[in-house]
Short mmCIF file of C-alpha atoms in Angstrom, two decimals:
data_model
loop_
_atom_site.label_atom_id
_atom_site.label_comp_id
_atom_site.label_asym_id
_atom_site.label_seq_id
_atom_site.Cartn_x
_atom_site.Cartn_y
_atom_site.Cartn_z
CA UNK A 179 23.60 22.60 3.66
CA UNK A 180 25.78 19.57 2.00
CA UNK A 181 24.51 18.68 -1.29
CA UNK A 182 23.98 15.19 -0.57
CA UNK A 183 21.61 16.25 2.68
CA UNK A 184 19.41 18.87 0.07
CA UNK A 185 19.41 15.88 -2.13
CA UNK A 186 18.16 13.36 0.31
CA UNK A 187 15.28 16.28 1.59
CA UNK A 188 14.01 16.65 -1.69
CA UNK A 189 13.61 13.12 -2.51
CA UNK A 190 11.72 12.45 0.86
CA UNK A 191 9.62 15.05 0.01
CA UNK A 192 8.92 14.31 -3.24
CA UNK A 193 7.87 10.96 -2.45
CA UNK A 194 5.50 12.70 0.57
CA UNK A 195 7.63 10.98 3.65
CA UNK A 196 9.45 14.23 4.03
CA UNK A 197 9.17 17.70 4.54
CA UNK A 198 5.55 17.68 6.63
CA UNK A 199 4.54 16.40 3.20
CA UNK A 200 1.06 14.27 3.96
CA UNK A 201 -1.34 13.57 0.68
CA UNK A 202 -5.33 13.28 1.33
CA UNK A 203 -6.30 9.99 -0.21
CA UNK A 204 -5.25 6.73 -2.14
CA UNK A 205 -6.11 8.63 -5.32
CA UNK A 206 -3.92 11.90 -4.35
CA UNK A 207 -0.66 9.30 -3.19
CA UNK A 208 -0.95 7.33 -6.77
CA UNK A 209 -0.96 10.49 -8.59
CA UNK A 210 1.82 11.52 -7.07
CA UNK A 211 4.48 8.73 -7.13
CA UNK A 212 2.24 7.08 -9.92
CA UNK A 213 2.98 3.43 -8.26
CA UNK A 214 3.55 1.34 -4.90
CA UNK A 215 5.39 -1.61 -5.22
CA UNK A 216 3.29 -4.51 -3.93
CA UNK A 217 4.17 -7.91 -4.10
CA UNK A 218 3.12 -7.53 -0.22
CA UNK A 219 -0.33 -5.88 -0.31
CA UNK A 220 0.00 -5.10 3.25
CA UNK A 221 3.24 -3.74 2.94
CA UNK A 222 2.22 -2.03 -0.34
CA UNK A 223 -1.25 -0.58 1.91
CA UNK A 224 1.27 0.98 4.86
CA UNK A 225 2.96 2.33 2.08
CA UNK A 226 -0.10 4.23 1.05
CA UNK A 227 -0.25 5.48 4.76
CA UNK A 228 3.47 6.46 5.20
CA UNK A 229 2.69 9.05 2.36
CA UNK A 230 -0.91 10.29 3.58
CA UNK A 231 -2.98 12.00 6.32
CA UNK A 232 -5.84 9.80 8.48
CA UNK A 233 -6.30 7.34 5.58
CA UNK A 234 -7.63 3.94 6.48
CA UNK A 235 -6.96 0.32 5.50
CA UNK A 236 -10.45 0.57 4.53
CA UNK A 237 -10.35 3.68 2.37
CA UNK A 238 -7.24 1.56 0.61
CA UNK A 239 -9.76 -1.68 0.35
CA UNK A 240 -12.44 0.60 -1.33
CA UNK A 241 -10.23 2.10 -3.89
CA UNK A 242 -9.34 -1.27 -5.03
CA UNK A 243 -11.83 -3.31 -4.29
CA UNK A 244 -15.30 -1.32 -5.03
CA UNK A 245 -13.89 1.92 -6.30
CA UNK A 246 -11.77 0.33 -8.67
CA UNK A 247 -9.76 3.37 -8.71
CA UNK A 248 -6.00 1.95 -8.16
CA UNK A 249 -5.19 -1.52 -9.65
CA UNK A 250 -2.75 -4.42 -9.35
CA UNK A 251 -0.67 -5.67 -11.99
CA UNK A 252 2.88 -6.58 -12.93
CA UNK A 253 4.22 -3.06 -14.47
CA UNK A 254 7.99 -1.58 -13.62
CA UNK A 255 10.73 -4.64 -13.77
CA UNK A 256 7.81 -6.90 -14.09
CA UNK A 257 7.17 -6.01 -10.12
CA UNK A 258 3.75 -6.18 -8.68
CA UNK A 259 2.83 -2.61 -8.24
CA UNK A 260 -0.39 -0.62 -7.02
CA UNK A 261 -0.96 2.17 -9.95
CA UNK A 262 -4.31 4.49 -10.89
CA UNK A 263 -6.68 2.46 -12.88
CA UNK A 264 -6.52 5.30 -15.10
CA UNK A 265 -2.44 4.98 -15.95
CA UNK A 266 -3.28 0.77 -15.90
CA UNK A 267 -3.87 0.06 -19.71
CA UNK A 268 -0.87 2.56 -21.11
CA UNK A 269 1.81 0.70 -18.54
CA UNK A 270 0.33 -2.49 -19.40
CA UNK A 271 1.13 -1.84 -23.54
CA UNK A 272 4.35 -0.40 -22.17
CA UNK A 273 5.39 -3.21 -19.47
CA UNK A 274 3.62 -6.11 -21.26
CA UNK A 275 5.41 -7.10 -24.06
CA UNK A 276 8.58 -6.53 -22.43
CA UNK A 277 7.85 -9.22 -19.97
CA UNK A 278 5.99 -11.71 -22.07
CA UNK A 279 9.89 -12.09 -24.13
CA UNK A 280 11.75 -11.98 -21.29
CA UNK A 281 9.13 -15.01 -19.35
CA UNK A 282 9.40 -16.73 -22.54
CA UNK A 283 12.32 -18.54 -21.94
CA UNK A 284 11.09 -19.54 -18.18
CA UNK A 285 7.76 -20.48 -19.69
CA UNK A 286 10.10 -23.27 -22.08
CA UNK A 287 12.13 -24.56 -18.99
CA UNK A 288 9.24 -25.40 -17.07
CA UNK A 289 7.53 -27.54 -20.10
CA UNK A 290 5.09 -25.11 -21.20
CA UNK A 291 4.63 -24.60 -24.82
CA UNK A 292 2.70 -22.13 -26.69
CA UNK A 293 0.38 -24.67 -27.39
CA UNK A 294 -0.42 -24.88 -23.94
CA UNK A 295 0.11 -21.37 -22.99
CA UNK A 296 -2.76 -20.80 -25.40
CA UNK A 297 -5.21 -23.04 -24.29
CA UNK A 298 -4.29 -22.09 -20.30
CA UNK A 299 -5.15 -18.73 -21.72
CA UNK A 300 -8.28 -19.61 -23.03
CA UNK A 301 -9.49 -21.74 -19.93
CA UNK A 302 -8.23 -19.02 -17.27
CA UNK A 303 -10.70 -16.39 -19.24
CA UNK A 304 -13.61 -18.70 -19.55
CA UNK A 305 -13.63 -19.50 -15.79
CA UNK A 306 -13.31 -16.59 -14.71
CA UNK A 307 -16.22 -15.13 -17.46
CA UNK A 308 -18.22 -17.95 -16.02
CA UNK A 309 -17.55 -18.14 -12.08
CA UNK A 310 -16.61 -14.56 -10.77
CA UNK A 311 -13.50 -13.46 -9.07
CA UNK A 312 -11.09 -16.45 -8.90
CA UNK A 313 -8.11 -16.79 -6.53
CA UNK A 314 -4.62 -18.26 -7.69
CA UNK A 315 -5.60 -21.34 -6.43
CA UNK A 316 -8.84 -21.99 -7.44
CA UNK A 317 -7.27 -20.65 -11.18
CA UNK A 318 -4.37 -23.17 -10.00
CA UNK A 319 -6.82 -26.16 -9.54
CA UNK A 320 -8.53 -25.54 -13.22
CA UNK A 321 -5.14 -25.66 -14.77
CA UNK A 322 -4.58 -29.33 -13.70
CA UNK A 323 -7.66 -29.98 -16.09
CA UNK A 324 -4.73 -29.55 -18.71
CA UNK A 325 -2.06 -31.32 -17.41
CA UNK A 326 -0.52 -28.55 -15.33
CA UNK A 327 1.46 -29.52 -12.31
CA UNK A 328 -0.59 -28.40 -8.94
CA UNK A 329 2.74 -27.82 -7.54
CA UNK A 330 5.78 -25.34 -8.44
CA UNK A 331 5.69 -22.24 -10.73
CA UNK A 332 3.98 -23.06 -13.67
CA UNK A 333 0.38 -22.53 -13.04
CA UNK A 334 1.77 -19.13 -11.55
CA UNK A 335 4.07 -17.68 -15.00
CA UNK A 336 0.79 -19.05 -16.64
CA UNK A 337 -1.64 -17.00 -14.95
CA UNK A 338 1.23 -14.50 -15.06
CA UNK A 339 1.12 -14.27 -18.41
CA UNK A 340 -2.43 -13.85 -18.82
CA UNK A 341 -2.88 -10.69 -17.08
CA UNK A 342 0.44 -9.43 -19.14
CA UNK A 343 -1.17 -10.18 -22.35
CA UNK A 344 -3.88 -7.87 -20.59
CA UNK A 345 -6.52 -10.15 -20.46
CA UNK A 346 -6.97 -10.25 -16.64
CA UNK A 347 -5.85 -8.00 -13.90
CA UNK A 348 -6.37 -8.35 -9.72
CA UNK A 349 -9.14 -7.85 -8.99
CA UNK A 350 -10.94 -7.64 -4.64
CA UNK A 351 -9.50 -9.26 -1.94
CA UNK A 352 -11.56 -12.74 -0.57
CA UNK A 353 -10.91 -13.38 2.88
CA UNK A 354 -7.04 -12.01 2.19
CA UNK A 355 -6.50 -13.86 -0.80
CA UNK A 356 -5.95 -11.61 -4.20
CA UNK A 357 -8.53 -12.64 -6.79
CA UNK A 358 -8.16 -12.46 -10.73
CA UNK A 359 -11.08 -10.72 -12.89
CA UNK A 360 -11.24 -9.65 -16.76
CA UNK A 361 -10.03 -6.50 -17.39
CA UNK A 362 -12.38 -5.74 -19.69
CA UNK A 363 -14.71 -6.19 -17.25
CA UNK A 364 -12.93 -4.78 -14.22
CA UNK A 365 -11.53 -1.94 -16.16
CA UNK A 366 -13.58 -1.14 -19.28
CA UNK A 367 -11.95 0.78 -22.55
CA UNK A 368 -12.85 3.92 -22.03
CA UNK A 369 -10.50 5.04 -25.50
CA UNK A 370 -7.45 4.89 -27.25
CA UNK A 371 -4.89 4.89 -24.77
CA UNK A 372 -3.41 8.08 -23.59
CA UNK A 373 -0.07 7.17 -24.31
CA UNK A 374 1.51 4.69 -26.34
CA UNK A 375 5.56 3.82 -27.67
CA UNK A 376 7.97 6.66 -27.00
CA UNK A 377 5.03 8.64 -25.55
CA UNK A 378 4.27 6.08 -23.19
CA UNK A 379 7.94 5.69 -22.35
CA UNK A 380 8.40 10.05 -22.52
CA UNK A 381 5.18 9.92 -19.49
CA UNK A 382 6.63 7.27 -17.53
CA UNK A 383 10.10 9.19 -17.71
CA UNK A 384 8.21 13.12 -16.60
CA UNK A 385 6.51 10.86 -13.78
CA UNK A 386 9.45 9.50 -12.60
CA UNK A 387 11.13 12.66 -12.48
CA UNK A 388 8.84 14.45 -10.61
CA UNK A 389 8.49 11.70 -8.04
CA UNK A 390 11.90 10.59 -7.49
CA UNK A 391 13.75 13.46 -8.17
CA UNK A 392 16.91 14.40 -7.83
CA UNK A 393 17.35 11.45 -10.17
CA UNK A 394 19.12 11.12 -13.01
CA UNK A 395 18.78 8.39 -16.07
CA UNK A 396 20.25 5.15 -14.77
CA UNK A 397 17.92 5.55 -11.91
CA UNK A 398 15.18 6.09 -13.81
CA UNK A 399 16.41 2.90 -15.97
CA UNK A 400 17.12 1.26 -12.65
CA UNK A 401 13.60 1.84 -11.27
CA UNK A 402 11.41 1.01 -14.64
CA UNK A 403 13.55 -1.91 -15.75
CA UNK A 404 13.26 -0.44 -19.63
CA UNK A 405 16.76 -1.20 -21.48
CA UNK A 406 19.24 1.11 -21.08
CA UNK A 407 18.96 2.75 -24.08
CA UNK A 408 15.24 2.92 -24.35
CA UNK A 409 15.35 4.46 -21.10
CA UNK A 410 18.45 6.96 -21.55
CA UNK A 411 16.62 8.43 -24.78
CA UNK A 412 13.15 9.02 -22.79
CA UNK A 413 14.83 10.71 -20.09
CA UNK A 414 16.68 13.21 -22.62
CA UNK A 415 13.71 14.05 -24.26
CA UNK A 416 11.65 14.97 -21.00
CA UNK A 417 12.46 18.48 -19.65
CA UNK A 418 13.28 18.92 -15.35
CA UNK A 419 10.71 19.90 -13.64
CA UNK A 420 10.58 22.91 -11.84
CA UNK A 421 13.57 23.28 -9.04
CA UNK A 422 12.46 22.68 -5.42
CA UNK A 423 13.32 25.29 -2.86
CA UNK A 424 15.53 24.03 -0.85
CA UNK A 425 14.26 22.47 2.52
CA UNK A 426 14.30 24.85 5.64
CA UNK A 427 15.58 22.44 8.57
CA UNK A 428 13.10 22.40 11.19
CA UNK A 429 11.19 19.69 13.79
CA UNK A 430 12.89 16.17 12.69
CA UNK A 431 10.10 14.45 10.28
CA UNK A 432 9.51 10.64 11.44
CA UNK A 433 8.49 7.87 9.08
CA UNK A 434 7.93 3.97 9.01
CA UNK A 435 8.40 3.04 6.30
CA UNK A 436 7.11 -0.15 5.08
CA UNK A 437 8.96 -3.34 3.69
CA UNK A 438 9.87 -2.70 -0.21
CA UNK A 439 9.01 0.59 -0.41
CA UNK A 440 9.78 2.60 -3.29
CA UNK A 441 12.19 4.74 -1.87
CA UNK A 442 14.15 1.92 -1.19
CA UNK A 443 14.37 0.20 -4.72
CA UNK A 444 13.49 3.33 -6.59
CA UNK A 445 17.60 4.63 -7.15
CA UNK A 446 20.20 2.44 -8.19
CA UNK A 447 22.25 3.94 -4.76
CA UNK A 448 21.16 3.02 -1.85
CA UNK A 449 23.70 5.10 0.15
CA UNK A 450 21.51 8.69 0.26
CA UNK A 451 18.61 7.06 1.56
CA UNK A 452 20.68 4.47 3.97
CA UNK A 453 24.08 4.47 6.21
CA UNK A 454 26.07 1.96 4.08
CA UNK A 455 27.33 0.30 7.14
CA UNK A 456 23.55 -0.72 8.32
CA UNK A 457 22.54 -2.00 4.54
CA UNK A 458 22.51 -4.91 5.51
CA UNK A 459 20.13 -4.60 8.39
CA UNK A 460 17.65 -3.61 5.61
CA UNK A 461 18.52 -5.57 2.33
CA UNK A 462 19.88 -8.63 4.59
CA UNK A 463 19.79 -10.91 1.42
CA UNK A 464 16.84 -13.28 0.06
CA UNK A 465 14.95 -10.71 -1.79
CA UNK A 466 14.25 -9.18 1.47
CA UNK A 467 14.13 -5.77 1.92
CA UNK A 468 13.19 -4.85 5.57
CA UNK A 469 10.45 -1.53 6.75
CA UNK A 470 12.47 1.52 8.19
CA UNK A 471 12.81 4.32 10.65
CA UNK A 472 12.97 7.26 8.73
CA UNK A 473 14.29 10.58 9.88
CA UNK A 474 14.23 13.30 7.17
CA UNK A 475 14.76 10.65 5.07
CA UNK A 476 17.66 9.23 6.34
CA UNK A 477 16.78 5.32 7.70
CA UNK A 478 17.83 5.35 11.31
CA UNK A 479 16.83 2.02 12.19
CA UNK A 480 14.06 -0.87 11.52
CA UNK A 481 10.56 -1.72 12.76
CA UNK A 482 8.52 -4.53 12.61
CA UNK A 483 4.70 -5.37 13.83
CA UNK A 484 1.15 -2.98 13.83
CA UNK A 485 -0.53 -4.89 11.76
CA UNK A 486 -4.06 -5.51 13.31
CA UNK A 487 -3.81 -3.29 16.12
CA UNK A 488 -0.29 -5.42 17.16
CA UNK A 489 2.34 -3.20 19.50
CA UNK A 490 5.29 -1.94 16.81
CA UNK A 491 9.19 -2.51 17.74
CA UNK A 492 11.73 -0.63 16.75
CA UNK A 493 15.67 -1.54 16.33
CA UNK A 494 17.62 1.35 15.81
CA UNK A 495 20.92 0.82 13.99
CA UNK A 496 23.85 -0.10 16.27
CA UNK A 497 25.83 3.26 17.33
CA UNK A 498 22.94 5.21 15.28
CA UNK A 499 23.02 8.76 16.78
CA UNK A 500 20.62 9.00 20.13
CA UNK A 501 17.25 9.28 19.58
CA UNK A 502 16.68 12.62 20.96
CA UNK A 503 12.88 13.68 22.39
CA UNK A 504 11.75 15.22 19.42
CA UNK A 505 12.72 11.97 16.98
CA UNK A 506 10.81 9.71 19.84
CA UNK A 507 8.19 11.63 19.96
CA UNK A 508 7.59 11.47 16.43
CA UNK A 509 8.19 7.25 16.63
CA UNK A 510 5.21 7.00 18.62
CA UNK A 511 2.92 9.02 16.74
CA UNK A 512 3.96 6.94 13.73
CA UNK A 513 3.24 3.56 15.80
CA UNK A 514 0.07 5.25 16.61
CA UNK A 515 -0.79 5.22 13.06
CA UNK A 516 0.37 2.25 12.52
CA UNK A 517 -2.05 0.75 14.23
CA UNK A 518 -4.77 3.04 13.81
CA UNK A 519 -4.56 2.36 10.18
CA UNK A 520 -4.57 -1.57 10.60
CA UNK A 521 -7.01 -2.10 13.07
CA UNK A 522 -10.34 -0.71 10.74
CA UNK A 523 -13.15 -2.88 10.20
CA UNK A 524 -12.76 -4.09 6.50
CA UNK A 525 -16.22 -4.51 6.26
CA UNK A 526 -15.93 -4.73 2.42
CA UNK A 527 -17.62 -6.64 -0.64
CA UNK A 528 -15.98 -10.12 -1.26
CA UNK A 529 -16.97 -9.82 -5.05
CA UNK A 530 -16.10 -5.63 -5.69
CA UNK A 531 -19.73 -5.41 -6.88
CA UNK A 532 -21.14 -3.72 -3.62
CA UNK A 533 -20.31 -0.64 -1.22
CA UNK A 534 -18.70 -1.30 1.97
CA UNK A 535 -22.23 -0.42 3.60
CA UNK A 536 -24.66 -2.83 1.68
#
């Protein structure tokens, strides 16, 4: 089999949308790939799906919302991602400080001094001590008690930059909006963390590796937006993980794949995982970065719609191979999903405080 084939097998089935690979729960995906991009929650909840067996939008609602198992927060390149509350506090040490410099600078052009980053700090954490669970706009609308402009980015990098100095994290969903908690509250110390400095960077390194392999360092930097060096140096000093046996061609495995997933951003090539002539029919500029027909890991085409029980489209790539019985077969079942998954009753606590049933 061609190298670059094997290659593109094993990464599809390391990242469970390959190989008949299926995991049995949120908790069982995150270990796994250890995080979901998810600046779209919806996307970042079909991504869940993509890489699992029967799970449910509401299975994915109760493991963040009530559970409390998998959190949000702003970890690899500063990216929303969905990550085990477990792994939350040693990527946050990790992640944290890198971003707080690098905002810095933003933070100044928008008129925002420490001074004021301080006391935004300090207000942000007392309403939310004092009122619950606080959306980015409510948060938004206390801000303007200092001075902050309702409008434009600042109340944003300065809520931002409270959960990075890991004083709140998302926390449940109200009526689709993401709300902000404490995360000493929401996620209570349990310890010293697990991992910290070139440990913490050595971990995130061995997880990458087993998720995303066959990788090599400048993905790895690529994917966890470390510097170069930093990154080069915890990669050396992790050993490969056991070799794969190589994949046994057999029924064509189908997968839609959902807007910024991670095997689209996770390798600084795109070509393995899409036809470089169609790379623009997925990255087609904006910061978008479209959901995709996957066949063994190999994008043959786009999709759009399922959410809430909505019919799913598919465009396959212009002169893309014909989709033969056993690849259209598998599209449907996929749409099936789709909209199996989306169409639950999210019958969940607006507050995190209750189970889906009280």
């Amino acid at each position: 089999m061609e190298r670059r084939t094997t290659d593109r097998l094993l990464r599809a089935r390391a990242q469970a949308i390959g190989g008949e690979v299926r995991e049995e729960s949120v908790a069982a995906v995150l270990d796994r790939v250890l995080a979901v991009q998810a600046q779209d929650l919806p996307a970042a909840e079909l991504g869940l799906r993509v890489r699992s067996r029967g799970l449910t939008q509401d299975a994915v609602r109760r493991a963040t919302d009530t559970e409390r198992s998998a959190v949000r927060g702003w970890f690899m390149r500063g990216t929303l991602q969905l990550v085990p509350a477990a792994d939350a506090r040693w990527l946050l040490a990790l992640f944290g400080p890198v971003y707080l410099a690098l905002a810095a600078r933003r933070l100044r052009e928008l008129g925002l001094d420490e001074s004021l980053c301080t006391r935004s700090e300090r207000l942000i954490t007392e309403a939310i001590d004092g009122e619950g669970p606080l959306t980015r706009a409510q948060l938004t609308d206390r801000l303007t008690t200092l001075g902050v402009e309702p409008k434009g980015q600042s109340a944003f990098h300065l809520i931002r930059r409270a959960a990075l100095t890991g004083r709140i994290c998302h926390g449940p969903q109200r009526d689709g909006e993401a709300t902000f908690v404490l995360l000493d509250d929401w996620l209570p110390a349990t310890g010293p963390l697990p991992f910290t400095g070139a440990a913490a960077e050595r971990e995130l390194a061995r997880r990458y590796r087993a998720a995303y392999g066959p990788s090599d360092a400048l993905d790895f930097v690529h994917w966890s937006g470390l510097k170069a060096t930093t990154g080069k140096n915890a990669w050396a000093a992790v050993r490969e993980t056991g070799s794969e046996p190589v994949p046994t061609p057999g029924e064509p495995d189908v997968r839609l794949l959902p807007a910024y997933d991670n095997y689209l951003v996770g390798y600084r090539s795109r070509d393995l995982s899409v036809p470089a002539a169609h790379e623009r029919r997925v990255w087609p500029g904006g910061g978008q970065i479209r959901a995709t027909v996957l066949v063994d890991g190999l994008a043959v085409g786009t999709w759009s719609g399922g959410r809430r029980g909505a019919p799913v489209t598919v465009e396959p790539f212009p002169g893309a191979e014909p989709r033969t019985p056993a690849v259209a077969a598998g599209i449907a079942r996929e749409s099936a999903d789709v909209r199996r998954f989306s169409s639950g009753s999210h019958r969940l606590s607006t507050n995190g405080l209750q189970s889906p049933d009280s």
